Amino acid sequence: MNRPLSSAERSAEQRQNWLKEEARKARESRGEAGQMEFWLRLARSRMAKDVKANQPGVYAGFALVCRLFITALDQRVEGNERIWNDLLQYAEQVVAKHPPRN
């Protein structure tokens, strides 16, 4: 028999469900661009909170992720899809193991 969820666990579960639902709504109303915009807004909000909390490396980390993404796009345009495919595969693995919280 499973124990009842604590309030923190229920809150985390509700947050995950909300994120999934909002991403789904964004995709249904505006397509993949809408879903991308939703995650960008969420990332921007989270980054602003981390900067206010004096968390180091927020800007540098985001800049590095953007540079990686641009490099993967550039390589794909040049006919080398290895970095693009590896990036997507790794991202899918990480997101599957670590759903968003708070």
PDB file of C-alpha atoms in Angstrom, residues 16-83:
ATOM      1  CA  GLN A  16       4.877  19.274 -13.100  1.00  0.00           C
ATOM      2  CA  ASN A  17       1.335  18.710 -14.333  1.00  0.00           C
ATOM      3  CA  TRP A  18       0.851  22.471 -14.781  1.00  0.00           C
ATOM      4  CA  LEU A  19       4.068  22.766 -16.806  1.00  0.00           C
ATOM      5  CA  LYS A  20       3.096  19.851 -19.048  1.00  0.00           C
ATOM      6  CA  GLU A  21      -0.398  21.242 -19.546  1.00  0.00           C
ATOM      7  CA  GLU A  22       0.819  24.771 -20.347  1.00  0.00           C
ATOM      8  CA  ALA A  23       3.400  23.434 -22.814  1.00  0.00           C
ATOM      9  CA  ARG A  24       0.658  21.324 -24.445  1.00  0.00           C
ATOM     10  CA  LYS A  25      -1.693  24.322 -24.686  1.00  0.00           C
ATOM     11  CA  ALA A  26       1.048  26.490 -26.172  1.00  0.00           C
ATOM     12  CA  ARG A  27       1.811  23.843 -28.775  1.00  0.00           C
ATOM     13  CA  GLU A  28      -1.855  23.358 -29.654  1.00  0.00           C
ATOM     14  CA  SER A  29      -2.524  27.077 -30.057  1.00  0.00           C
ATOM     15  CA  ARG A  30       0.722  28.245 -31.698  1.00  0.00           C
ATOM     16  CA  GLY A  31       2.509  25.066 -32.764  1.00  0.00           C
ATOM     17  CA  GLU A  32       6.095  24.229 -31.950  1.00  0.00           C
ATOM     18  CA  ALA A  33       6.988  27.938 -31.936  1.00  0.00           C
ATOM     19  CA  GLY A  34       4.437  28.478 -29.164  1.00  0.00           C
ATOM     20  CA  GLN A  35       5.894  25.662 -27.118  1.00  0.00           C
ATOM     21  CA  MET A  36       9.404  27.052 -27.623  1.00  0.00           C
ATOM     22  CA  GLU A  37       8.228  30.520 -26.541  1.00  0.00           C
ATOM     23  CA  PHE A  38       6.655  29.044 -23.399  1.00  0.00           C
ATOM     24  CA  TRP A  39       9.911  27.357 -22.363  1.00  0.00           C
ATOM     25  CA  LEU A  40      11.928  30.490 -23.181  1.00  0.00           C
ATOM     26  CA  ARG A  41       9.648  32.628 -20.988  1.00  0.00           C
ATOM     27  CA  LEU A  42       9.958  30.093 -18.199  1.00  0.00           C
ATOM     28  CA  ALA A  43      13.757  29.974 -18.545  1.00  0.00           C
ATOM     29  CA  ARG A  44      13.973  33.768 -18.530  1.00  0.00           C
ATOM     30  CA  SER A  45      11.860  33.975 -15.382  1.00  0.00           C
ATOM     31  CA  ARG A  46      13.918  31.289 -13.652  1.00  0.00           C
ATOM     32  CA  MET A  47      17.179  32.964 -14.660  1.00  0.00           C
ATOM     33  CA  ALA A  48      15.990  36.301 -13.264  1.00  0.00           C
ATOM     34  CA  LYS A  49      15.149  34.634  -9.943  1.00  0.00           C
ATOM     35  CA  ASP A  50      18.545  32.928  -9.795  1.00  0.00           C
ATOM     36  CA  VAL A  51      20.352  36.185 -10.566  1.00  0.00           C
ATOM     37  CA  LYS A  52      18.437  37.953  -7.781  1.00  0.00           C
ATOM     38  CA  ALA A  53      19.403  35.114  -5.441  1.00  0.00           C
ATOM     39  CA  ASN A  54      23.079  35.644  -6.372  1.00  0.00           C
ATOM     40  CA  GLN A  55      23.430  32.217  -7.972  1.00  0.00           C
ATOM     41  CA  PRO A  56      26.721  32.310  -9.894  1.00  0.00           C
ATOM     42  CA  GLY A  57      27.089  31.334 -13.525  1.00  0.00           C
ATOM     43  CA  VAL A  58      23.517  31.890 -14.694  1.00  0.00           C
ATOM     44  CA  TYR A  59      24.424  34.176 -17.595  1.00  0.00           C
ATOM     45  CA  ALA A  60      27.567  32.249 -18.522  1.00  0.00           C
ATOM     46  CA  GLY A  61      25.694  28.933 -18.484  1.00  0.00           C
ATOM     47  CA  PHE A  62      22.849  30.222 -20.646  1.00  0.00           C
ATOM     48  CA  ALA A  63      25.301  31.828 -23.080  1.00  0.00           C
ATOM     49  CA  LEU A  64      27.185  28.541 -23.378  1.00  0.00           C
ATOM     50  CA  VAL A  65      23.989  26.578 -24.019  1.00  0.00           C
ATOM     51  CA  CYS A  66      23.019  29.100 -26.726  1.00  0.00           C
ATOM     52  CA  ARG A  67      26.466  28.817 -28.326  1.00  0.00           C
ATOM     53  CA  LEU A  68      26.162  25.019 -28.324  1.00  0.00           C
ATOM     54  CA  PHE A  69      22.738  25.227 -29.958  1.00  0.00           C
ATOM     55  CA  ILE A  70      23.998  27.631 -32.643  1.00  0.00           C
ATOM     56  CA  THR A  71      27.025  25.414 -33.308  1.00  0.00           C
ATOM     57  CA  ALA A  72      24.738  22.407 -33.724  1.00  0.00           C
ATOM     58  CA  LEU A  73      22.510  24.380 -36.123  1.00  0.00           C
ATOM     59  CA  ASP A  74      25.515  25.589 -38.142  1.00  0.00           C
ATOM     60  CA  GLN A  75      26.968  22.087 -38.401  1.00  0.00           C
ATOM     61  CA  ARG A  76      23.602  20.714 -39.504  1.00  0.00           C
ATOM     62  CA  VAL A  77      23.374  23.332 -42.269  1.00  0.00           C
ATOM     63  CA  GLU A  78      26.869  22.313 -43.404  1.00  0.00           C
ATOM     64  CA  GLY A  79      25.703  18.693 -43.701  1.00  0.00           C
ATOM     65  CA  ASN A  80      27.131  17.358 -40.426  1.00  0.00           C
ATOM     66  CA  GLU A  81      24.150  16.356 -38.294  1.00  0.00           C
ATOM     67  CA  ARG A  82      26.150  14.477 -35.642  1.00  0.00           C
ATOM     68  CA  ILE A  83      26.293  17.328 -33.101  1.00  0.00           C
TER      69      ILE A  83
END
